[in-house]
Structure formats: C-alpha cells, structure tokens
Coordinates of C-alpha atoms in Angstrom, one line a residue:
M1 CA 0.0 0.1 0.0
N2 CA 1.6 3.4 -1.6
R3 CA 1.2 5.8 1.7
T4 CA 1.7 9.8 1.5
S5 CA 2.3 12.3 3.9
P6 CA -1.0 14.1 4.9
K7 CA -0.1 18.0 2.8
V8 CA -0.9 21.1 4.9
G9 CA -4.2 21.8 4.0
N10 CA -5.7 18.2 4.7
V11 CA -4.6 18.2 8.3
P12 CA -7.4 19.4 10.9
P13 CA -7.7 22.6 12.1
P14 CA -7.4 21.2 16.5
L15 CA -4.4 19.1 14.9
R16 CA -2.8 21.8 13.0
F17 CA -3.0 24.1 16.2
A18 CA -1.8 21.6 18.2
L19 CA 0.7 21.2 16.0
V20 CA 2.0 24.8 15.8
L21 CA 2.0 24.9 19.3
C22 CA 4.1 22.1 20.2
F23 CA 6.7 23.5 17.8
M24 CA 6.2 26.8 19.2
L25 CA 7.3 25.3 22.2
A26 CA 9.9 23.6 21.5
F27 CA 11.7 27.0 20.7
P28 CA 11.8 29.3 24.6
L29 CA 12.5 32.6 24.0
P30 CA 16.2 33.8 24.8
G31 CA 17.4 36.2 27.6
G32 CA 13.3 35.7 29.3
A33 CA 11.8 37.6 26.5
Q34 CA 8.6 38.5 27.6
E35 CA 6.4 35.1 26.1
T36 CA 4.0 35.7 23.3
V37 CA 2.7 33.5 20.9
C38 CA 4.0 36.4 17.9
L39 CA 7.0 36.5 19.5
Q40 CA 7.7 32.1 19.8
C41 CA 6.4 32.1 16.3
H42 CA 8.4 34.1 14.8
S43 CA 11.3 33.0 16.9
A44 CA 11.6 29.8 15.0
Q45 CA 11.1 31.0 11.7
T46 CA 14.3 31.2 9.5
G47 CA 13.0 33.8 6.5
P48 CA 12.2 37.3 6.6
G49 CA 10.0 36.8 9.4
S50 CA 12.2 36.0 11.9
K51 CA 13.9 39.4 10.9
A52 CA 12.4 41.6 13.8
V53 CA 13.0 39.4 16.5
K54 CA 16.7 40.4 17.4
P55 CA 16.9 43.9 17.2
W56 CA 13.1 44.0 19.1
Q57 CA 15.8 42.0 22.4
A58 CA 18.3 44.8 21.9
S59 CA 16.3 47.3 22.1
I60 CA 15.0 49.7 24.5
H61 CA 10.8 48.5 24.2
A62 CA 12.0 44.5 24.6
E63 CA 13.6 46.8 27.8
N64 CA 10.3 48.2 28.9
G65 CA 8.1 45.3 28.4
I66 CA 7.3 46.8 25.0
S67 CA 6.4 43.8 22.4
C68 CA 4.8 42.9 19.6
H69 CA 0.9 43.3 20.1
D70 CA 2.0 46.9 21.9
C71 CA 2.6 48.0 18.9
H72 CA 1.2 45.8 15.7
G73 CA -1.8 44.6 17.7
G74 CA -3.8 41.1 17.8
D75 CA -3.9 38.8 20.1
P76 CA -0.5 38.2 21.9
K77 CA -1.9 34.5 24.4
D78 CA -4.2 32.9 21.5
A79 CA -1.6 31.6 18.1
A80 CA -5.3 31.5 15.9
N81 CA -6.0 34.8 15.9
A82 CA -2.7 36.8 16.4
M83 CA -2.8 38.2 13.4
S84 CA -6.7 38.7 13.6
P85 CA -8.0 42.3 12.8
A86 CA -10.9 41.3 14.7
R87 CA -8.1 41.6 17.9
G88 CA -6.8 44.4 17.1
F89 CA -4.1 43.4 14.8
L90 CA -2.5 46.2 13.1
G91 CA 0.1 44.5 11.2
V92 CA 3.1 47.3 9.6
P93 CA 2.0 50.6 8.6
K94 CA 1.6 52.6 5.9
E95 CA 5.0 55.6 6.0
T96 CA 2.2 58.3 6.0
D97 CA 0.0 56.5 9.0
V98 CA 3.8 55.9 11.3
P99 CA 3.7 59.4 13.1
A100 CA 0.1 58.5 14.2
F101 CA 1.2 54.6 14.6
C102 CA 4.6 55.5 16.9
G103 CA 2.3 58.6 18.5
R104 CA -0.2 56.5 20.2
C105 CA 2.0 56.2 23.6
H106 CA 4.6 59.2 22.0
V107 CA 2.3 61.3 22.3
G108 CA 3.7 64.7 22.4
I109 CA 6.9 63.1 20.4
R110 CA 4.7 62.7 17.8
D111 CA 2.8 66.1 17.9
D112 CA 6.2 67.9 17.9
Y113 CA 7.9 66.4 15.2
L114 CA 4.7 66.7 13.2
Q115 CA 5.4 70.4 13.2
S116 CA 8.9 70.5 12.2
A117 CA 10.1 70.9 9.1
H118 CA 10.5 67.0 9.1
G119 CA 7.1 66.9 9.7
R120 CA 5.6 69.4 6.9
A121 CA 7.5 66.9 4.5
L122 CA 6.0 63.8 5.7
G123 CA 5.0 62.0 2.0
K124 CA 6.8 63.8 -0.7
G125 CA 10.0 62.6 1.1
G126 CA 10.3 63.6 4.7
P127 CA 11.8 61.1 7.6
T128 CA 9.3 59.1 9.4
C129 CA 9.7 58.0 13.1
V130 CA 11.6 54.5 12.0
T131 CA 13.8 56.5 9.2
C132 CA 16.2 57.6 12.6
H133 CA 14.7 55.8 15.6
G134 CA 14.8 52.3 13.4
A135 CA 11.8 50.0 13.4
H136 CA 12.2 47.4 16.0
D137 CA 16.0 47.9 17.1
I138 CA 15.1 50.6 19.3
K139 CA 17.9 52.7 21.2
K140 CA 17.4 54.3 24.6
V141 CA 16.8 58.6 22.5
T142 CA 20.1 60.7 23.4
L143 CA 21.9 63.5 21.1
D144 CA 24.3 59.8 19.1
L145 CA 21.7 59.5 17.6
I146 CA 21.7 62.8 15.9
N147 CA 25.4 62.1 13.6
E148 CA 27.0 62.7 10.4
K149 CA 26.4 59.0 9.1
S150 CA 22.7 59.5 10.1
C151 CA 21.8 63.0 8.8
S152 CA 23.5 63.4 5.8
R153 CA 21.8 60.6 4.0
C154 CA 18.6 63.4 3.2
H155 CA 21.1 66.4 3.4
P156 CA 24.3 68.3 4.6
Y157 CA 25.4 67.3 7.7
E158 CA 26.2 71.2 9.1
R159 CA 23.0 72.0 10.6
A160 CA 22.5 69.1 12.6
A161 CA 26.0 69.7 13.5
N162 CA 25.1 73.4 14.6
I163 CA 22.3 72.0 16.3
K164 CA 23.3 69.1 18.4
A165 CA 26.4 71.7 20.0
A166 CA 24.0 74.3 21.4
M167 CA 22.1 71.2 22.9
E168 CA 24.9 69.4 24.4
K169 CA 26.0 71.9 26.7
T170 CA 22.2 72.1 28.4
E171 CA 22.6 68.2 28.0
R172 CA 26.1 68.5 30.1
L173 CA 24.2 70.8 32.6
I174 CA 21.2 68.1 33.1
V175 CA 23.6 66.0 33.8
A176 CA 25.0 67.6 36.3
I177 CA 22.4 69.2 38.4
E178 CA 21.2 65.2 37.9
E179 CA 24.4 63.8 40.0
R180 CA 24.6 67.3 42.4
L181 CA 20.3 66.3 43.3
A182 CA 21.5 62.2 43.7
R183 CA 24.4 63.1 45.8
F184 CA 21.9 65.3 48.2
K185 CA 19.3 63.1 47.9
G186 CA 21.6 60.3 49.8
E187 CA 22.4 62.7 51.7
G188 CA 18.9 63.5 53.1
V189 CA 19.0 67.2 51.8
D190 CA 15.0 68.2 50.7
T191 CA 15.4 68.8 46.8
E192 CA 11.9 68.0 46.5
A193 CA 11.9 72.2 44.8
T194 CA 14.8 71.8 42.6
D195 CA 13.5 68.4 41.3
K196 CA 10.9 70.1 40.0
S197 CA 12.1 73.0 38.6
L198 CA 14.9 70.3 37.0
F199 CA 12.2 68.4 35.5
A200 CA 10.6 71.0 34.0
L201 CA 13.4 72.3 32.2
R202 CA 13.9 68.4 31.0
N203 CA 11.1 68.6 29.0
T204 CA 11.2 72.1 27.4
Y205 CA 14.8 70.4 26.3
H206 CA 13.8 66.6 25.5
R207 CA 10.9 68.8 22.5
L208 CA 14.0 70.7 20.9
F209 CA 15.4 66.9 19.9
H210 CA 12.2 67.2 17.0
E211 CA 13.4 70.7 16.3
V212 CA 15.1 70.9 13.1
N213 CA 15.3 75.0 13.0
T214 CA 19.2 75.9 14.2
A215 CA 18.1 79.8 15.6
R216 CA 15.5 78.3 17.2
V217 CA 17.2 75.2 19.0
T218 CA 20.8 78.7 19.5
N219 CA 17.5 80.9 21.1
E220 CA 16.5 78.1 23.1
S221 CA 19.0 76.0 24.4
A222 CA 20.7 79.3 25.6
K223 CA 17.5 80.2 27.7
L224 CA 17.3 76.5 29.3
Q225 CA 21.1 77.0 29.8
G226 CA 20.7 80.4 32.0
E227 CA 18.1 78.6 33.8
L228 CA 20.2 75.6 34.9
G229 CA 22.4 77.9 35.6
K230 CA 20.2 79.5 38.1
L231 CA 19.9 75.6 39.8
D232 CA 23.7 75.6 39.7
Q233 CA 24.0 78.3 42.0
T234 CA 20.9 77.5 43.7
L235 CA 22.7 73.7 45.1
Q236 CA 26.2 75.7 45.3
K237 CA 24.8 78.0 48.0
I238 CA 23.5 74.4 49.7
D239 CA 27.0 73.0 49.0
E240 CA 28.4 76.0 51.2
Q241 CA 26.0 75.6 54.0
R242 CA 26.7 72.6 54.4
A243 CA 30.5 73.2 54.3
K244 CA 29.8 76.1 56.9
R245 CA 27.9 74.3 58.8
K246 CA 30.3 70.7 58.4
I247 CA 33.2 72.9 60.1
A248 CA 31.8 74.7 62.5
G249 CA 30.7 71.1 63.7
A250 CA 33.7 70.9 63.8
F251 CA 34.9 73.8 65.7
V252 CA 32.4 73.0 68.6
V253 CA 33.3 69.0 68.9
A254 CA 36.8 70.6 69.0
A255 CA 36.0 73.1 72.1
A256 CA 34.1 69.9 73.4
L257 CA 37.2 68.2 73.4
V258 CA 39.6 71.1 74.5
A259 CA 37.3 71.9 77.4
A260 CA 37.5 68.4 78.5
L261 CA 40.8 68.0 78.7
L262 CA 41.4 71.4 80.6
F263 CA 38.6 69.8 82.8
H264 CA 40.4 67.0 83.0
L265 CA 44.0 68.6 83.8
L266 CA 42.1 71.2 86.7
R267 CA 41.1 68.0 88.6
K268 CA 43.8 66.4 88.4
T269 CA 46.1 69.5 89.4
C270 CA 43.3 69.7 92.9
D271 CA 44.1 66.0 93.6

C-alpha cells in the first residue's frame, strides 16, 4: 500500500493548531523575553519573518516590556487569532501612517515631529520615525542619534551639527545637576523644589529633539542654560551652607574636646 504524508491543507484545524503550539514551545525565547505567540512563532522562523526578533530583543522597547502586540495589535496569547483584525491586529503601517502609529504612545513627540520641517515633509520624501529611530531596534534616545552618517543620508550635516552642539552644553548641565541632586538626596537634603524645576526644564529640552530650526534651537538652548545656571547656583549655595555647618560642627567638637581636656587637667591638679 502506497503511503504519503498528508498535506498541510488537509490537516484538521485543531490538530494543526496543536502541532504549531508544540513547535513553538520547543523553541523557548532567549533572554527571558516576554512570552507571546508572536515572538515564539517568529523566533522559530528562518526566513524574513525572524528578522525583527533579535533587533527587538536588544531594544529599549524590550527592556521596558513593550512587545509585538503593544505596537501591532492582535492577540498575543492565541496563535490562531494573533493576526486577526477582529482582535485589533494592525500589521505594518503605511509610510504616512508611521507617526500616528508610534504616536499612540509618544503623543508629545508625535506633535513635535509633525510641527517640524521633517513632519511637514511627511509623504513628500521626508523622514518618518523609523528613518532615524529604526523599526524594531529602537535605542534609548540620546544626542548620539544626531550624527553625520544618519543625517547626511538626506541633507548636509552642517545644520544638524550646529543643533547638536547647542544641545550638548544643555545636556552636560542637566547631567551635572542630576548627579549633584542624587548626592544631596543620599545625604538626606530636601531637594523637592529643585527636582520640580529640573523636571520642567528637562521636558522643555526634550521638546527640542525634533526641532530642525537652528536659530530656534540655539535661542531656546541659551534660555535653558540660563535657567539651569540658576539651579546650579542654588545647589552651590546649599553646598556652601553645608560646608559652613561642617566647619562649625568641627569647631564645636574641637572645643568640647579641649574643654574636656582642661577639666581633666584641672581635676588632676586639684587632686
């Protein structure tokens, strides 16, 4: 009797689902990634479908627990309906839909982008979010994203270099104040008011990341640096006051020791 293997299309759906599930469970995700049927299936693939997994695993999204379904929708627990529009599956957005796609979480950033020259060129050859940030290998945002290799793909780097230079000084001031505040907190100093001021200034600074108007970035950076300088002076005064208290405390301790020594000598003399 001639035996042939059944074609996939002839396998009953319940058996097919069981086979797929067993196959996915046989390939656990590396690195403790969030378990979803999306990742399990794509990790087991060898073709183009697997290309998104490793970049995602090294991304800031993975670090913060943002998985496939958080962006693309669908059911992350049901293999049969993982890509079902009825379960909210969105798939890959069109180029002009990318800002709205990412902006569901990054609302303020989306608005800043759309108001910039980059955003106004959307659909006319201008960059989208993934042009600069990538699709799956999303990294933590730093000024390193502004670099000649990336920016010169579309235009000369000179303007971007000037913008980066203006923002670098602001970045250094923010980092220095953050470090000093962390030290103060560790020593029990009340820094609530300064924390709030720095939080507001940091947010204003972050709003400049998608601005491509050199003059505006330069002017806003100068204002921010002035305000950060005032915060730095406030912290410097706290440092000076603490230094004075330490000196005064040292004198008090020294005086107490001298008084104790004199008392001891006097008592010894009387005896």
